[in-house]
XYZ file of C-alpha atoms in Angstrom:
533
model
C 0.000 0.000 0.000
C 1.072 3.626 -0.804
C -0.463 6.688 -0.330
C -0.994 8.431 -4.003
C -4.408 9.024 -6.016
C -4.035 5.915 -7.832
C -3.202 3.429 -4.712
C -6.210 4.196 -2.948
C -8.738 3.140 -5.425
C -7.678 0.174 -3.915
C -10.274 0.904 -1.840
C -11.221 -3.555 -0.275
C -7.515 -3.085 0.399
C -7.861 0.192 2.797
C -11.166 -0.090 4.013
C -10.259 -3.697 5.415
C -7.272 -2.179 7.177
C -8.961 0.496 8.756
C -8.852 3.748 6.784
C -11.634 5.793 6.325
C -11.697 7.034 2.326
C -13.029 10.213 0.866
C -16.545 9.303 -0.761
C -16.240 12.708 -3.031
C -14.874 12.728 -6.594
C -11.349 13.918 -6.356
C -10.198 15.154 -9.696
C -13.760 16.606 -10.031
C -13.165 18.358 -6.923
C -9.629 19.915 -8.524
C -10.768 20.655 -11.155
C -13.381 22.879 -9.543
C -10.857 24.364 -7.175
C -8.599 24.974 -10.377
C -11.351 27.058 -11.730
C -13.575 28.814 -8.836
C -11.340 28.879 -5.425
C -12.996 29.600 -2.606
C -10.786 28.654 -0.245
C -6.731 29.617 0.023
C -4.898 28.810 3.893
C -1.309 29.607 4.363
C 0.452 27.460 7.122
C 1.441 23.576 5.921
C 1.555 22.416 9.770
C -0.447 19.528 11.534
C -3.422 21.486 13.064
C -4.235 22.467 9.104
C -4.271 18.706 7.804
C -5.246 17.466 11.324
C -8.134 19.087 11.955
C -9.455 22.463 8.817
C -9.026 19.590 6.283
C -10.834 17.303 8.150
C -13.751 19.798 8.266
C -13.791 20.605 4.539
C -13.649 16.849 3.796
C -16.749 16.214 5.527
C -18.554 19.014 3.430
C -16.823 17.550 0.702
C -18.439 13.722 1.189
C -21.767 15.228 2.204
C -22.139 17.065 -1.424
C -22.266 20.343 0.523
C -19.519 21.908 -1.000
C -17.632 21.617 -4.725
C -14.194 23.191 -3.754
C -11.375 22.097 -1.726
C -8.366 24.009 0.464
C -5.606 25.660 -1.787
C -3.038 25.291 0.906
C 0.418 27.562 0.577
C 3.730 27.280 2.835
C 5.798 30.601 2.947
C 8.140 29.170 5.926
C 9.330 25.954 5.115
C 8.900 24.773 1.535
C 9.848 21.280 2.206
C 7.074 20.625 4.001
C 5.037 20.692 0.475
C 8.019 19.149 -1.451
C 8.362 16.037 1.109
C 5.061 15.486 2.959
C 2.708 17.078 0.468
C 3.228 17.067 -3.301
C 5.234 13.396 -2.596
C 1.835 11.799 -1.601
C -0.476 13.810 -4.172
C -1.335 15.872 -2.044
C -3.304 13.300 0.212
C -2.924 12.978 3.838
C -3.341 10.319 6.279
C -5.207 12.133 9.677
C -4.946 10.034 12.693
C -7.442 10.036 16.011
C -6.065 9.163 18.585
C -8.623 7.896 21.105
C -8.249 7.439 25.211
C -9.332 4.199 25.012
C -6.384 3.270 23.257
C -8.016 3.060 19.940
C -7.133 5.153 16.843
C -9.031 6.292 13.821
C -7.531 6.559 10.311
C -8.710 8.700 7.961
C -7.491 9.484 4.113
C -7.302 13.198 3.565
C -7.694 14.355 -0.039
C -9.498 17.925 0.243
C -6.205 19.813 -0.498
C -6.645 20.248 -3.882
C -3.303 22.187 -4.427
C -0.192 23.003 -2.419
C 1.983 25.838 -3.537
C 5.243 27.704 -2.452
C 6.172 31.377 -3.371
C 9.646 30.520 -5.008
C 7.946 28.556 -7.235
C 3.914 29.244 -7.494
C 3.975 32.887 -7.347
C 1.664 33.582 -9.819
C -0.501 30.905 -9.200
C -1.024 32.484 -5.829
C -1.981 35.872 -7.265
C -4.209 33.894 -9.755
C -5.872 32.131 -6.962
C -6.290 35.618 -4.761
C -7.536 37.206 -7.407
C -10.724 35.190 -8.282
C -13.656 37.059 -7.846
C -15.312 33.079 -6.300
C -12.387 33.234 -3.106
C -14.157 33.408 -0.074
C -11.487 33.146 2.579
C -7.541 33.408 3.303
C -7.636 31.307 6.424
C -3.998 31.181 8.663
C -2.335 29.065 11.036
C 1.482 30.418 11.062
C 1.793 30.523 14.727
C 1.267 33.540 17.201
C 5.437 34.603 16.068
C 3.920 34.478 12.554
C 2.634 38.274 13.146
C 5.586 39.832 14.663
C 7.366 42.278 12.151
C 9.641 43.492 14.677
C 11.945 42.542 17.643
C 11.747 43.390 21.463
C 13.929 46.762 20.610
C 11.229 47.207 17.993
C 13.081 47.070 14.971
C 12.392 44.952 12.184
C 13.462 41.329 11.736
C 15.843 40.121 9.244
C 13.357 38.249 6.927
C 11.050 41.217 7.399
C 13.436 44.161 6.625
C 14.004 43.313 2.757
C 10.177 43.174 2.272
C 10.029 46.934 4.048
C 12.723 48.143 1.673
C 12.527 46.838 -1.625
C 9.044 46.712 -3.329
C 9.689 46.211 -6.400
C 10.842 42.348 -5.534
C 8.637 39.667 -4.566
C 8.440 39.347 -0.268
C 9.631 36.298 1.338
C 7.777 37.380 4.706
C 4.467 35.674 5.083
C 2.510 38.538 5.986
C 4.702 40.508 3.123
C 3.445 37.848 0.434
C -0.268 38.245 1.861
C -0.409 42.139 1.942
C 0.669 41.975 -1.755
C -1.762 39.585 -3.055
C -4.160 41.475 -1.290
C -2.732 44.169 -3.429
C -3.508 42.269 -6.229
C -7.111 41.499 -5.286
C -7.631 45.258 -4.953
C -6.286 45.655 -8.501
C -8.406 43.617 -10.405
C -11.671 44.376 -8.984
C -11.339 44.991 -5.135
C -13.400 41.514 -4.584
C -14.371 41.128 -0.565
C -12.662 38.350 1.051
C -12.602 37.191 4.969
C -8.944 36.921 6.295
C -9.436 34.258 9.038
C -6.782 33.705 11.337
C -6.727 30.413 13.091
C -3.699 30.558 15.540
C -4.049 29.794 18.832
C -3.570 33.085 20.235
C -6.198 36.051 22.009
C -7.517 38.852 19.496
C -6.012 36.848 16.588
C -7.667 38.675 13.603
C -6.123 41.901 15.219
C -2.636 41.065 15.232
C -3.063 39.793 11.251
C -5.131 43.008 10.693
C -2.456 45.019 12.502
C 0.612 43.601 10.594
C -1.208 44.159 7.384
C -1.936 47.590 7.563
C 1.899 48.212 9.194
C 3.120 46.559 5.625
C 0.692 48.577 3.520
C 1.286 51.872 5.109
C 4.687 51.748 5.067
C 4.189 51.164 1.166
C 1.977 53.928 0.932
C 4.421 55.998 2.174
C 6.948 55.197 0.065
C 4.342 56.194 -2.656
C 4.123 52.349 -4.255
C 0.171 51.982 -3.600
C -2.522 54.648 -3.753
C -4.713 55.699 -0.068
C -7.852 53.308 -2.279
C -5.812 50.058 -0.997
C -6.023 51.289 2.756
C -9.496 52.236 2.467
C -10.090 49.063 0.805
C -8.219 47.340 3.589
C -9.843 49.019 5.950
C -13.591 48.554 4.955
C -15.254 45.558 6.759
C -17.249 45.194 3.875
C -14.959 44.367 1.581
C -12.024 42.702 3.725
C -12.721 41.171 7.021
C -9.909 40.221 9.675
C -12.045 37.817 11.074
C -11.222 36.723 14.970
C -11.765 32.639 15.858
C -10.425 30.474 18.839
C -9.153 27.338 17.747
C -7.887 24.192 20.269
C -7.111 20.958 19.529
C -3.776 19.073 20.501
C -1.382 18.456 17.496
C 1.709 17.025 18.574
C 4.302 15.996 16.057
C 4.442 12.663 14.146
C 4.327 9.666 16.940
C 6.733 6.691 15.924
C 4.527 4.588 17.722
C 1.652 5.520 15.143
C 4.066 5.058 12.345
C 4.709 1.305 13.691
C 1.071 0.948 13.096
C 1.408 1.879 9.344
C 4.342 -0.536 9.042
C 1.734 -3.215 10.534
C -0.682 -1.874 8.206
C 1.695 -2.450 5.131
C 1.606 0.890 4.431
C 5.063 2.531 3.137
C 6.784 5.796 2.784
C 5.388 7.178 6.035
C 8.229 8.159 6.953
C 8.806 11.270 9.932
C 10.976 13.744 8.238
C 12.751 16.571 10.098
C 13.276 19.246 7.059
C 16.738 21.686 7.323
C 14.264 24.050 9.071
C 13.697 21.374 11.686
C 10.306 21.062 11.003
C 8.963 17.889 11.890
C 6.423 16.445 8.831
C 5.489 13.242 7.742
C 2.502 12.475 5.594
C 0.388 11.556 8.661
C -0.798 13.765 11.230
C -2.173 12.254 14.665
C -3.926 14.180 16.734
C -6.260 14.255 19.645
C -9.469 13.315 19.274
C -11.729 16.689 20.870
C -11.577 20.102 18.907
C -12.522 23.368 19.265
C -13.315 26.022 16.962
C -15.544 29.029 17.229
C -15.057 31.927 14.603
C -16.388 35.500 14.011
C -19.414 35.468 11.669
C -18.168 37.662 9.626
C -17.203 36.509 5.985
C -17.957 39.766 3.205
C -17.793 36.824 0.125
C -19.764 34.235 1.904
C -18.425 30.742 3.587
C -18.946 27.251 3.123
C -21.190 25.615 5.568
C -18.494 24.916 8.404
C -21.418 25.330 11.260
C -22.739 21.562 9.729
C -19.098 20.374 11.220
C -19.545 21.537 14.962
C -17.789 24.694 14.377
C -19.773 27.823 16.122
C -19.973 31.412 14.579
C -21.010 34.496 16.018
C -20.186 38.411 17.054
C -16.672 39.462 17.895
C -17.491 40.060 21.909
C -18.186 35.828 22.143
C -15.384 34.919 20.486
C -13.367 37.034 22.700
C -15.399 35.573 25.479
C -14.597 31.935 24.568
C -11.143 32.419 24.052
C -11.153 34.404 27.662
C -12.618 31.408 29.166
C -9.933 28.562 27.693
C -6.934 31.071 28.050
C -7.335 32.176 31.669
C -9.347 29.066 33.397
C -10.350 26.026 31.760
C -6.947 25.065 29.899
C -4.085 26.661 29.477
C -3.494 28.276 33.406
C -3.781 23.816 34.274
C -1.697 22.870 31.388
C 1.005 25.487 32.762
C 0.748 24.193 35.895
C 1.361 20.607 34.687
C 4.437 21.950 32.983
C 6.225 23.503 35.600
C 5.296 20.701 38.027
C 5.881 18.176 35.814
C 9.439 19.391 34.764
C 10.001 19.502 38.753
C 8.887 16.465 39.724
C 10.681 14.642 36.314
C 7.983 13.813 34.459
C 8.346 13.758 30.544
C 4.370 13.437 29.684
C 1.726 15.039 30.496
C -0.850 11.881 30.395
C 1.637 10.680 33.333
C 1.380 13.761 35.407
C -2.768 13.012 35.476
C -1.535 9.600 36.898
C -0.194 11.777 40.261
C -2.897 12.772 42.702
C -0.770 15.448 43.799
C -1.069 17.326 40.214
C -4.758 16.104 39.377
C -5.889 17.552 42.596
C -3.677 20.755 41.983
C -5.305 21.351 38.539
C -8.901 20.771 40.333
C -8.539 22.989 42.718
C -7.202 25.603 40.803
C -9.700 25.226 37.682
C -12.665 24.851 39.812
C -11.860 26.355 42.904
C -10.454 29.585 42.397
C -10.786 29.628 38.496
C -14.279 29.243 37.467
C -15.797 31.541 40.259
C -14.923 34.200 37.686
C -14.739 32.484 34.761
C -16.105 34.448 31.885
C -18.856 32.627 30.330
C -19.189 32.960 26.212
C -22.976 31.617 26.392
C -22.462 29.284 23.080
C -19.935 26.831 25.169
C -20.402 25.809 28.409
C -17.049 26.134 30.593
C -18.335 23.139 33.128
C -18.079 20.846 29.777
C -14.428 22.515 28.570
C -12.896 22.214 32.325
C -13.756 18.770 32.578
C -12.819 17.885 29.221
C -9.870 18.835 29.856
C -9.187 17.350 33.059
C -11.039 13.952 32.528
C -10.489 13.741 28.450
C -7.841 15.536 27.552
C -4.971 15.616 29.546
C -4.947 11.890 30.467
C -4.946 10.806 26.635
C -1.806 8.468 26.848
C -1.655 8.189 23.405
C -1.125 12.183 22.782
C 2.609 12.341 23.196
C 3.051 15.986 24.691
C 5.198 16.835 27.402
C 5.481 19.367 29.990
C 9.028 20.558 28.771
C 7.450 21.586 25.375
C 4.228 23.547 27.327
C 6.989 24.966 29.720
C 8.600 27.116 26.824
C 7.603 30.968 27.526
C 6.307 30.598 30.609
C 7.394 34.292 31.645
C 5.378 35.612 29.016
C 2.160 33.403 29.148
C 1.586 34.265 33.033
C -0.001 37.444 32.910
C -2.701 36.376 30.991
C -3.500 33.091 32.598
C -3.084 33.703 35.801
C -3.536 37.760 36.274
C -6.791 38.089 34.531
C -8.130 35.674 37.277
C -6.598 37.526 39.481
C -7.957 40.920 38.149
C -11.423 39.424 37.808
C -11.469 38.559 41.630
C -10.368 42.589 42.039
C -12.885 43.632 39.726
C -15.476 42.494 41.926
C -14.206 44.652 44.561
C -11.679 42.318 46.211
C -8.731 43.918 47.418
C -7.188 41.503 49.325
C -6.582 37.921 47.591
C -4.487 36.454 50.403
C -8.023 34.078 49.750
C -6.349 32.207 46.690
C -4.241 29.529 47.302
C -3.434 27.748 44.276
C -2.763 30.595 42.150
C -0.065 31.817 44.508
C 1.467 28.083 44.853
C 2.391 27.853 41.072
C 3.784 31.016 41.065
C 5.906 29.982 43.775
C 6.589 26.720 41.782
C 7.629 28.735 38.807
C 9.996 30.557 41.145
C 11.326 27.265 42.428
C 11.558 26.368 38.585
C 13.893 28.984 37.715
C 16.397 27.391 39.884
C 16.694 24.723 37.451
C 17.255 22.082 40.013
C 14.237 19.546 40.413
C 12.524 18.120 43.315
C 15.225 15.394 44.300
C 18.206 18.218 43.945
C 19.132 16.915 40.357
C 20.049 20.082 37.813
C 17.495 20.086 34.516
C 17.767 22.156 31.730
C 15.114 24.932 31.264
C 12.536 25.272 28.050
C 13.685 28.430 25.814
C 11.860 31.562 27.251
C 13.023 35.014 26.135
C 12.957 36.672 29.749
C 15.275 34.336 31.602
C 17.769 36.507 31.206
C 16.119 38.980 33.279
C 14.060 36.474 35.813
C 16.442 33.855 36.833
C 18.631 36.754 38.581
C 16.106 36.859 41.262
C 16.442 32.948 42.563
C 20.589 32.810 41.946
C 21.156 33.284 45.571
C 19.076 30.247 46.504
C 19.619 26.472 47.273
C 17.890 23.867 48.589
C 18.287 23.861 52.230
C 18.058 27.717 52.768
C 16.187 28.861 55.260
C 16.557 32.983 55.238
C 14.850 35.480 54.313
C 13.439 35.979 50.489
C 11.680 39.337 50.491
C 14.678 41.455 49.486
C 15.566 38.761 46.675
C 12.409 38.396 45.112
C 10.227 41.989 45.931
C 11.541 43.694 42.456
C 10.183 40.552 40.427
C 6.556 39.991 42.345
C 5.841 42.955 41.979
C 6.238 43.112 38.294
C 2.710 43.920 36.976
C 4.462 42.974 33.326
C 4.855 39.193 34.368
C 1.979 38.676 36.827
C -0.542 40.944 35.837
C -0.941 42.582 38.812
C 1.623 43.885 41.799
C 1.500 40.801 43.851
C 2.105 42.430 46.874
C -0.701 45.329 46.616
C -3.177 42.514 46.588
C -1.147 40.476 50.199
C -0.331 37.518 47.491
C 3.626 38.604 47.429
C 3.805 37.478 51.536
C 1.953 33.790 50.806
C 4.172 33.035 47.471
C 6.917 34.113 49.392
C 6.231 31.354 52.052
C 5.093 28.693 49.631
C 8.620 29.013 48.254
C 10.493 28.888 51.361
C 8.940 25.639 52.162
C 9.984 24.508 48.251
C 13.227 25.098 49.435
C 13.857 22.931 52.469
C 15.556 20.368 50.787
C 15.041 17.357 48.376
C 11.342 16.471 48.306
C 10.227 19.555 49.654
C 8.367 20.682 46.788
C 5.983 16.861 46.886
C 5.834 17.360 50.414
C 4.527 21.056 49.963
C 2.006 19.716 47.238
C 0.735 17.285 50.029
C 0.374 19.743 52.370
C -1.911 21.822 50.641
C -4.024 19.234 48.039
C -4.199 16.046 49.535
């Protein structure tokens, strides 16, 4: 067995192995998208073919749609070269189950995958139809950034800024000039959906847009009718969503099961970018997506696949309710613990009734007091997803060393707005919270980089460790001094906390949950105990 077009019209062979087949015509289906596109996304990655394909493949088999995904990769172009155009452009998406049991599914709705070096003007062909009804995204939150912490430009961005007249390598560069393009021809609407996984996500693509195209207008290359255009919601729309579902790379132990299968070439490939890309993607098996209803040249039917749409403010309001309380402030904690107590999976850590009953207690006990609730999705049902589903999936291979990475910049957000919810009730005091103010005190005994039986560990890549690990230098396990003239400057940093931990009595009780972190080898389980079990 091998996955191309021609392979799997084999189809006894792959049904009686497992695989799930697309029921649609495929060339038909090409040769539609060939003609009237309706659909471009720019980000080759796993939550694209893992979980957006997936969707437009079941609109595809249910006759409810004509078109597939045009699908274009402005990062890495291997990732077309080896994992896309190798297999025709067909993808193998795998479930994987907590029971153990995994669901394999034959991909074919990408009707096209192109790169800039090569597919330039197929791009601007594709933009430029009049039929496209959405530039969807998933480049990753860095994706957006035009411009380093001492605000000047990056490398790959600069040449874009400065030389018009040659085509961008940036991917926001290569959007903003098909866009361009668009506007040209006929100024056709079109909804620019980003699907990252980060808060206000439309905003930060609409923001980086309009940086490229003003700094062109400047420079007198485009006229003030590409701004307006630009800036007219009903002609382009920088449409906000909130997007979840776990993606972790390629699992070898899912590849073994294609080897079993007699299925070859899926090989995991790590391309010179160190990308990691096979032509499988395996994936968890519950999803998320709520977007803004807000699409000037229509949409497909996406609603008939469990996704939710409505206004701006709900979207916000969902996105408020996973970021700060019923995910990612419990998957943080599960990363900092579980690099401290030498863990290496997160499924594991849910094994440990110490962290189970730390994520509990924080999620529903000083978390969804003031969680914000979005109406469309109940929280009760995310939490415990999460906690029950989710997390304790053995068979999603993520670990709390990957989760760890930017911690510094991720707890303001998940932790303060909690916080800042509990003040905007009136609350001035929060000495009340417990759990908050233990992983904060974990995430201080973190930065030590010695774990919980006095054995040194390296730290995941965060850009402020350079300025935060100062503050715990002076400690060891064993010490038994004071801490407030160490560590007053940092908890009382609004710009990592959210708040001035001391204005609100938390500083004192972090303070004291780390000294008892400290007392030596097994202090940190023992502290856990003290306070969960």
């Amino acid at each position: 067995m091998k996955l191309n077009l021609q392979d799997i019209q084999r189809k006894e062979e792959w049904t009686g192995k497992g695989y799930v087949l697309p029921s649609f015509d495929i060339e038909k289906m090409k040769k539609a998208s060939r003609e009237t596109p309706t659909w471009v996304h720019f980000g080759a990655g796993n939550i694209f073919r893992a979980f957006i394909a997936v969707l437009q493949q079941r609109l595809l088999n249910e006759g409810k749609v004509e078109t597939g995904i045009i699908v274009c990769e402005t990062f890495d172009e291997e990732i077309v070269h080896k994992a896309y155009r190798a297999f025709d452009n067909l993808a193998v998406a795998v479930t994987l189950k907590g029971n153990g049991d995994i669901q394999k599914e034959v991909i074919a709705s990408l009707s096209e995958s192109l790169v800039p070096s090569e597919d330039y003007a197929r791009m601007e062909e594709v933009l430029c139809a009049p039929s496209l009804q959405i530039l969807s995204l998933t480049i990753t939150e860095k994706g957006y950034a035009l411009k380093d912490d001492k605000g000047l430009y990056f490398p790959w961005i600069k040449p874009d800024i400065e030389n018009f007249d040659r085509q961008p390598v940036s991917t926001i560069g290569i959007i903003t000039r098909l866009l361009l393009s668009r506007y040209k021809t006929g100024a056709f609407p079109l909804a620019l959906v980003s699907m990252d996984n980060c808060s206000h996500n439309g905003t930060l693509l609409k923001k980086a847009v309009l940086e490229y195209a003003e700094i062109w207008r400047a420079q007198g290359h485009l006229d003030q009718g590409f701004l307006d255009y630009l800036t007219d919601e009903n002609k382009i729309s920088f449409t906000w969503s909130m997007i979840d579902k776990i993606t972790p790379r390629p699992s070898e132990i899912v590849q073994k099961q294609f080897v079993e299968d007699g299925l070859e070439g899926m090989d995991i490939i790590i391309t010179s970018k160190k990308t990691y890309v096979s032509p499988f993607v395996n994936a968890e098996e519950s999803q998320y997506l709520a977007i803004e209803d807000h699409f000037p040249n229509g949409k497909p039917a996406l609603e008939e696949t469990g996704v939710l749409f409505s206004d701006k403010e709900t979207i916000d309001k969902i996105e408020k309710m996973k970021v700060c309380t019923c995910l990612n402030p419990l998957h943080t904690v599960l990363a900092v613990f579980g690099c401290l107590l030498g863990y290496d999976s997160i499924s594991a850590e849910m094994k440990d009734p110490l962290l189970k009953g730390f994520i509990e207690k924080l999620g529903y006990g000083e978390g969804m007091p003031v969680v914000v609730d979005p109406g469309i999705m109940n929280a009760e049902d995310f939490i415990r997803d999460s906690i029950e589903v989710r997390f304790p999936n053995p068979f999603v291979p993520d670990t709390p060393q990957r989760i760890a990475t930017d911690t510094s910049k991720k707890i303001s957000v998940r932790f303060g707005e909690t916080m800042k919810a509990y003040i905007e009730q009136g609350k001035t005091d929060l000495s009340f919270l417990t759990y908050i103010p233990l992983f904060m005190a974990g995430w201080l005994r973190y930065l030590m980089a010695v774990d919980d039986k006095g054995q040194a560990f390296d730290l995941s890549p965060d850009p402020n460790l350079d300025m935060v690990q100062p503050f715990v230098k002076s400690f060891s396990l064993g010490y038994s001094g004071g801490v407030h003239e160490e560590l007053k400057d940092l908890l009382s940093n609004a710009g990592i906390f959210g708040i001035d931990l001391y204005q609100y009595h938390l500083g004192e009780k972090v303070e004291a949950f780390f000294l008892e972190m400290l007392e030596g080898p097994g202090a940190i389980g023992k502290t856990l105990a003290k306070y969960i079990l």
